Amino acid sequence: MTFVHRRDVQIQWGDCDPANIVYYPRYFEMFDDSTSILFEAAGFSKQDIVKKYGLVGIPMVDTRAKFHIASTHGDWITIESRVESVKRSSFEVTHKVFKGEALAIEAFETRVLVGRHPDDPSRLKSAPMPEEMVAKFAKG
């Protein structure tokens, strides 16, 4: 997969704990936003996903991160996001956070495309990744 999206984020006061370093759950909020922004940058907004493909969303089913360098209030970081691999209905996303040129965090997500179950609309069911999405993330 080659489609990569980068965005710069300034660390805000509310992102930090009393030691003035980013409280780790705030990073996971940034990663969730980064995945949504990655899809938008690839041409697949949340509205498109819902309307065009009949999906409900792309929930996260697994996540983890490796923290190498702390950030504090006022720092600028760059979050680099990409879809690493695609299966039938799940896909892997990686986020690399850079502080300057240094790798500060490596984060990993597994997400699943879901829609309404055809037999019971009150339930959710995994949905296959549309070919045009696979193609876009593969080619860039």
PDB file of C-alpha atoms in Angstrom:
ATOM      1  CA  MET A   1       0.000   0.000   0.000  1.00  0.00           C
ATOM      2  CA  THR A   2       1.399   3.399  -0.913  1.00  0.00           C
ATOM      3  CA  PHE A   3      -1.228   6.078  -0.194  1.00  0.00           C
ATOM      4  CA  VAL A   4       0.117   8.190   2.688  1.00  0.00           C
ATOM      5  CA  HIS A   5      -1.417  11.194   4.392  1.00  0.00           C
ATOM      6  CA  ARG A   6       0.521  13.585   6.613  1.00  0.00           C
ATOM      7  CA  ARG A   7      -0.860  16.223   8.896  1.00  0.00           C
ATOM      8  CA  ASP A   8       0.712  18.616  11.359  1.00  0.00           C
ATOM      9  CA  VAL A   9      -0.800  18.922  14.825  1.00  0.00           C
ATOM     10  CA  GLN A  10       0.103  21.369  17.562  1.00  0.00           C
ATOM     11  CA  ILE A  11      -0.110  19.939  21.068  1.00  0.00           C
ATOM     12  CA  GLN A  12      -2.627  21.896  23.115  1.00  0.00           C
ATOM     13  CA  TRP A  13      -2.788  22.539  26.867  1.00  0.00           C
ATOM     14  CA  GLY A  14      -5.755  20.167  27.205  1.00  0.00           C
ATOM     15  CA  ASP A  15      -3.763  17.340  25.610  1.00  0.00           C
ATOM     16  CA  CYS A  16      -1.291  17.297  28.501  1.00  0.00           C
ATOM     17  CA  ASP A  17      -1.275  15.786  31.974  1.00  0.00           C
ATOM     18  CA  PRO A  18       0.060  17.574  35.106  1.00  0.00           C
ATOM     19  CA  ALA A  19       3.632  16.641  34.072  1.00  0.00           C
ATOM     20  CA  ASN A  20       3.050  18.640  30.839  1.00  0.00           C
ATOM     21  CA  ILE A  21       3.378  15.609  28.556  1.00  0.00           C
ATOM     22  CA  VAL A  22       0.638  14.380  26.260  1.00  0.00           C
ATOM     23  CA  TYR A  23      -1.750  12.087  28.122  1.00  0.00           C
ATOM     24  CA  TYR A  24      -1.638   8.909  26.013  1.00  0.00           C
ATOM     25  CA  PRO A  25      -5.422   8.551  25.344  1.00  0.00           C
ATOM     26  CA  ARG A  26      -5.271  11.902  23.558  1.00  0.00           C
ATOM     27  CA  TYR A  27      -2.942  10.331  20.980  1.00  0.00           C
ATOM     28  CA  PHE A  28      -5.529   7.650  20.259  1.00  0.00           C
ATOM     29  CA  GLU A  29      -8.092  10.401  19.587  1.00  0.00           C
ATOM     30  CA  MET A  30      -5.577  11.975  17.186  1.00  0.00           C
ATOM     31  CA  PHE A  31      -5.079   8.595  15.474  1.00  0.00           C
ATOM     32  CA  ASP A  32      -8.827   8.104  15.111  1.00  0.00           C
ATOM     33  CA  ASP A  33      -9.100  11.552  13.527  1.00  0.00           C
ATOM     34  CA  SER A  34      -6.104  10.752  11.319  1.00  0.00           C
ATOM     35  CA  THR A  35      -7.792   7.609   9.971  1.00  0.00           C
ATOM     36  CA  SER A  36     -10.929   9.587   9.093  1.00  0.00           C
ATOM     37  CA  ILE A  37      -8.808  12.295   7.464  1.00  0.00           C
ATOM     38  CA  LEU A  38      -6.826   9.615   5.568  1.00  0.00           C
ATOM     39  CA  PHE A  39     -10.060   8.269   4.072  1.00  0.00           C
ATOM     40  CA  GLU A  40     -11.232  11.804   3.190  1.00  0.00           C
ATOM     41  CA  ALA A  41      -7.887  12.571   1.550  1.00  0.00           C
ATOM     42  CA  ALA A  42      -8.264   9.385  -0.510  1.00  0.00           C
ATOM     43  CA  GLY A  43     -11.693  10.583  -1.672  1.00  0.00           C
ATOM     44  CA  PHE A  44     -13.882   8.571   0.708  1.00  0.00           C
ATOM     45  CA  SER A  45     -15.580  10.893   3.191  1.00  0.00           C
ATOM     46  CA  LYS A  46     -17.759   9.500   5.966  1.00  0.00           C
ATOM     47  CA  GLN A  47     -20.821  10.655   4.002  1.00  0.00           C
ATOM     48  CA  ASP A  48     -19.594   8.769   0.911  1.00  0.00           C
ATOM     49  CA  ILE A  49     -18.992   5.629   2.906  1.00  0.00           C
ATOM     50  CA  VAL A  50     -22.503   5.758   4.360  1.00  0.00           C
ATOM     51  CA  LYS A  51     -24.382   6.775   1.200  1.00  0.00           C
ATOM     52  CA  LYS A  52     -22.454   5.165  -1.650  1.00  0.00           C
ATOM     53  CA  TYR A  53     -21.509   1.872  -0.022  1.00  0.00           C
ATOM     54  CA  GLY A  54     -24.323   1.457   2.517  1.00  0.00           C
ATOM     55  CA  LEU A  55     -21.845   1.170   5.351  1.00  0.00           C
ATOM     56  CA  VAL A  56     -22.340   2.295   8.919  1.00  0.00           C
ATOM     57  CA  GLY A  57     -18.668   2.978   9.617  1.00  0.00           C
ATOM     58  CA  ILE A  58     -15.169   1.660  10.115  1.00  0.00           C
ATOM     59  CA  PRO A  59     -14.883   0.760  13.796  1.00  0.00           C
ATOM     60  CA  MET A  60     -11.571  -0.090  15.413  1.00  0.00           C
ATOM     61  CA  VAL A  61     -11.253  -3.646  16.711  1.00  0.00           C
ATOM     62  CA  ASP A  62      -7.614  -3.591  17.843  1.00  0.00           C
ATOM     63  CA  THR A  63      -5.029  -0.916  18.591  1.00  0.00           C
ATOM     64  CA  ARG A  64      -1.643  -0.454  20.173  1.00  0.00           C
ATOM     65  CA  ALA A  65       1.252   1.981  20.182  1.00  0.00           C
ATOM     66  CA  LYS A  66       4.952   2.248  20.936  1.00  0.00           C
ATOM     67  CA  PHE A  67       5.972   5.530  22.538  1.00  0.00           C
ATOM     68  CA  HIS A  68       9.563   6.680  21.949  1.00  0.00           C
ATOM     69  CA  ILE A  69       9.641  10.444  22.541  1.00  0.00           C
ATOM     70  CA  ALA A  70       7.272  12.553  24.669  1.00  0.00           C
ATOM     71  CA  SER A  71       5.626  15.751  23.448  1.00  0.00           C
ATOM     72  CA  THR A  72       4.557  18.748  25.505  1.00  0.00           C
ATOM     73  CA  HIS A  73       2.269  21.764  25.226  1.00  0.00           C
ATOM     74  CA  GLY A  74       3.115  23.864  22.166  1.00  0.00           C
ATOM     75  CA  ASP A  75       5.089  21.174  20.327  1.00  0.00           C
ATOM     76  CA  TRP A  76       4.310  20.487  16.675  1.00  0.00           C
ATOM     77  CA  ILE A  77       4.112  16.870  15.581  1.00  0.00           C
ATOM     78  CA  THR A  78       3.501  15.306  12.185  1.00  0.00           C
ATOM     79  CA  ILE A  79       1.211  12.293  11.969  1.00  0.00           C
ATOM     80  CA  GLU A  80       1.840  10.092   8.936  1.00  0.00           C
ATOM     81  CA  SER A  81      -0.981   7.606   8.288  1.00  0.00           C
ATOM     82  CA  ARG A  82      -1.342   4.784   5.776  1.00  0.00           C
ATOM     83  CA  VAL A  83      -3.368   1.656   5.136  1.00  0.00           C
ATOM     84  CA  GLU A  84      -0.770  -1.114   5.409  1.00  0.00           C
ATOM     85  CA  SER A  85      -2.835  -4.094   4.319  1.00  0.00           C
ATOM     86  CA  VAL A  86      -6.371  -5.052   3.356  1.00  0.00           C
ATOM     87  CA  LYS A  87      -8.250  -8.295   3.899  1.00  0.00           C
ATOM     88  CA  ARG A  88     -11.859  -9.004   2.896  1.00  0.00           C
ATOM     89  CA  SER A  89     -13.492  -6.565   5.321  1.00  0.00           C
ATOM     90  CA  SER A  90     -10.678  -5.588   7.684  1.00  0.00           C
ATOM     91  CA  PHE A  91      -7.612  -3.471   7.152  1.00  0.00           C
ATOM     92  CA  GLU A  92      -4.526  -2.386   9.054  1.00  0.00           C
ATOM     93  CA  VAL A  93      -3.632   1.271   9.546  1.00  0.00           C
ATOM     94  CA  THR A  94      -0.303   2.558  10.815  1.00  0.00           C
ATOM     95  CA  HIS A  95       0.393   5.990  12.203  1.00  0.00           C
ATOM     96  CA  LYS A  96       3.922   7.278  12.625  1.00  0.00           C
ATOM     97  CA  VAL A  97       4.317  10.407  14.709  1.00  0.00           C
ATOM     98  CA  PHE A  98       7.365  12.532  14.090  1.00  0.00           C
ATOM     99  CA  LYS A  99       8.697  15.272  16.343  1.00  0.00           C
ATOM    100  CA  GLY A 100      10.909  17.110  13.933  1.00  0.00           C
ATOM    101  CA  GLU A 101      12.768  14.343  12.092  1.00  0.00           C
ATOM    102  CA  ALA A 102      12.652  11.927  15.041  1.00  0.00           C
ATOM    103  CA  LEU A 103      10.157   9.061  15.227  1.00  0.00           C
ATOM    104  CA  ALA A 104       8.166   9.704  18.406  1.00  0.00           C
ATOM    105  CA  ILE A 105       5.359   7.112  18.212  1.00  0.00           C
ATOM    106  CA  GLU A 106       4.394   4.100  16.123  1.00  0.00           C
ATOM    107  CA  ALA A 107       0.701   3.200  16.341  1.00  0.00           C
ATOM    108  CA  PHE A 108      -1.267   0.342  14.836  1.00  0.00           C
ATOM    109  CA  GLU A 109      -4.987  -0.149  14.234  1.00  0.00           C
ATOM    110  CA  THR A 110      -7.133  -2.913  12.852  1.00  0.00           C
ATOM    111  CA  ARG A 111     -10.467  -1.689  11.516  1.00  0.00           C
ATOM    112  CA  VAL A 112     -13.470  -3.363   9.936  1.00  0.00           C
ATOM    113  CA  LEU A 113     -15.987  -2.008   7.449  1.00  0.00           C
ATOM    114  CA  VAL A 114     -19.503  -2.644   8.740  1.00  0.00           C
ATOM    115  CA  GLY A 115     -23.003  -2.261   7.399  1.00  0.00           C
ATOM    116  CA  ARG A 116     -26.484  -3.314   8.478  1.00  0.00           C
ATOM    117  CA  HIS A 117     -27.178  -7.038   8.561  1.00  0.00           C
ATOM    118  CA  PRO A 118     -29.489  -7.828   5.597  1.00  0.00           C
ATOM    119  CA  ASP A 119     -31.743 -10.088   7.683  1.00  0.00           C
ATOM    120  CA  ASP A 120     -31.874  -7.895  10.784  1.00  0.00           C
ATOM    121  CA  PRO A 121     -31.160  -4.162  10.327  1.00  0.00           C
ATOM    122  CA  SER A 122     -30.758  -3.747  14.093  1.00  0.00           C
ATOM    123  CA  ARG A 123     -27.528  -5.801  13.844  1.00  0.00           C
ATOM    124  CA  LEU A 124     -24.238  -4.981  12.171  1.00  0.00           C
ATOM    125  CA  LYS A 125     -22.334  -7.171   9.735  1.00  0.00           C
ATOM    126  CA  SER A 126     -18.853  -6.866   8.269  1.00  0.00           C
ATOM    127  CA  ALA A 127     -18.751  -5.701   4.666  1.00  0.00           C
ATOM    128  CA  PRO A 128     -16.115  -6.282   1.993  1.00  0.00           C
ATOM    129  CA  MET A 129     -13.706  -3.473   1.207  1.00  0.00           C
ATOM    130  CA  PRO A 130     -14.844  -1.880  -2.087  1.00  0.00           C
ATOM    131  CA  GLU A 131     -12.367  -2.478  -4.906  1.00  0.00           C
ATOM    132  CA  GLU A 132     -11.991   1.241  -5.613  1.00  0.00           C
ATOM    133  CA  MET A 133     -10.880   1.805  -2.009  1.00  0.00           C
ATOM    134  CA  VAL A 134      -8.363  -1.023  -2.229  1.00  0.00           C
ATOM    135  CA  ALA A 135      -7.072   0.387  -5.509  1.00  0.00           C
ATOM    136  CA  LYS A 136      -6.740   3.927  -4.162  1.00  0.00           C
ATOM    137  CA  PHE A 137      -4.821   2.881  -1.061  1.00  0.00           C
ATOM    138  CA  ALA A 138      -2.615   0.530  -3.105  1.00  0.00           C
ATOM    139  CA  LYS A 139      -1.703   3.005  -5.869  1.00  0.00           C
ATOM    140  CA  GLY A 140      -1.647   6.278  -4.006  1.00  0.00           C
TER     141      GLY A 140
END
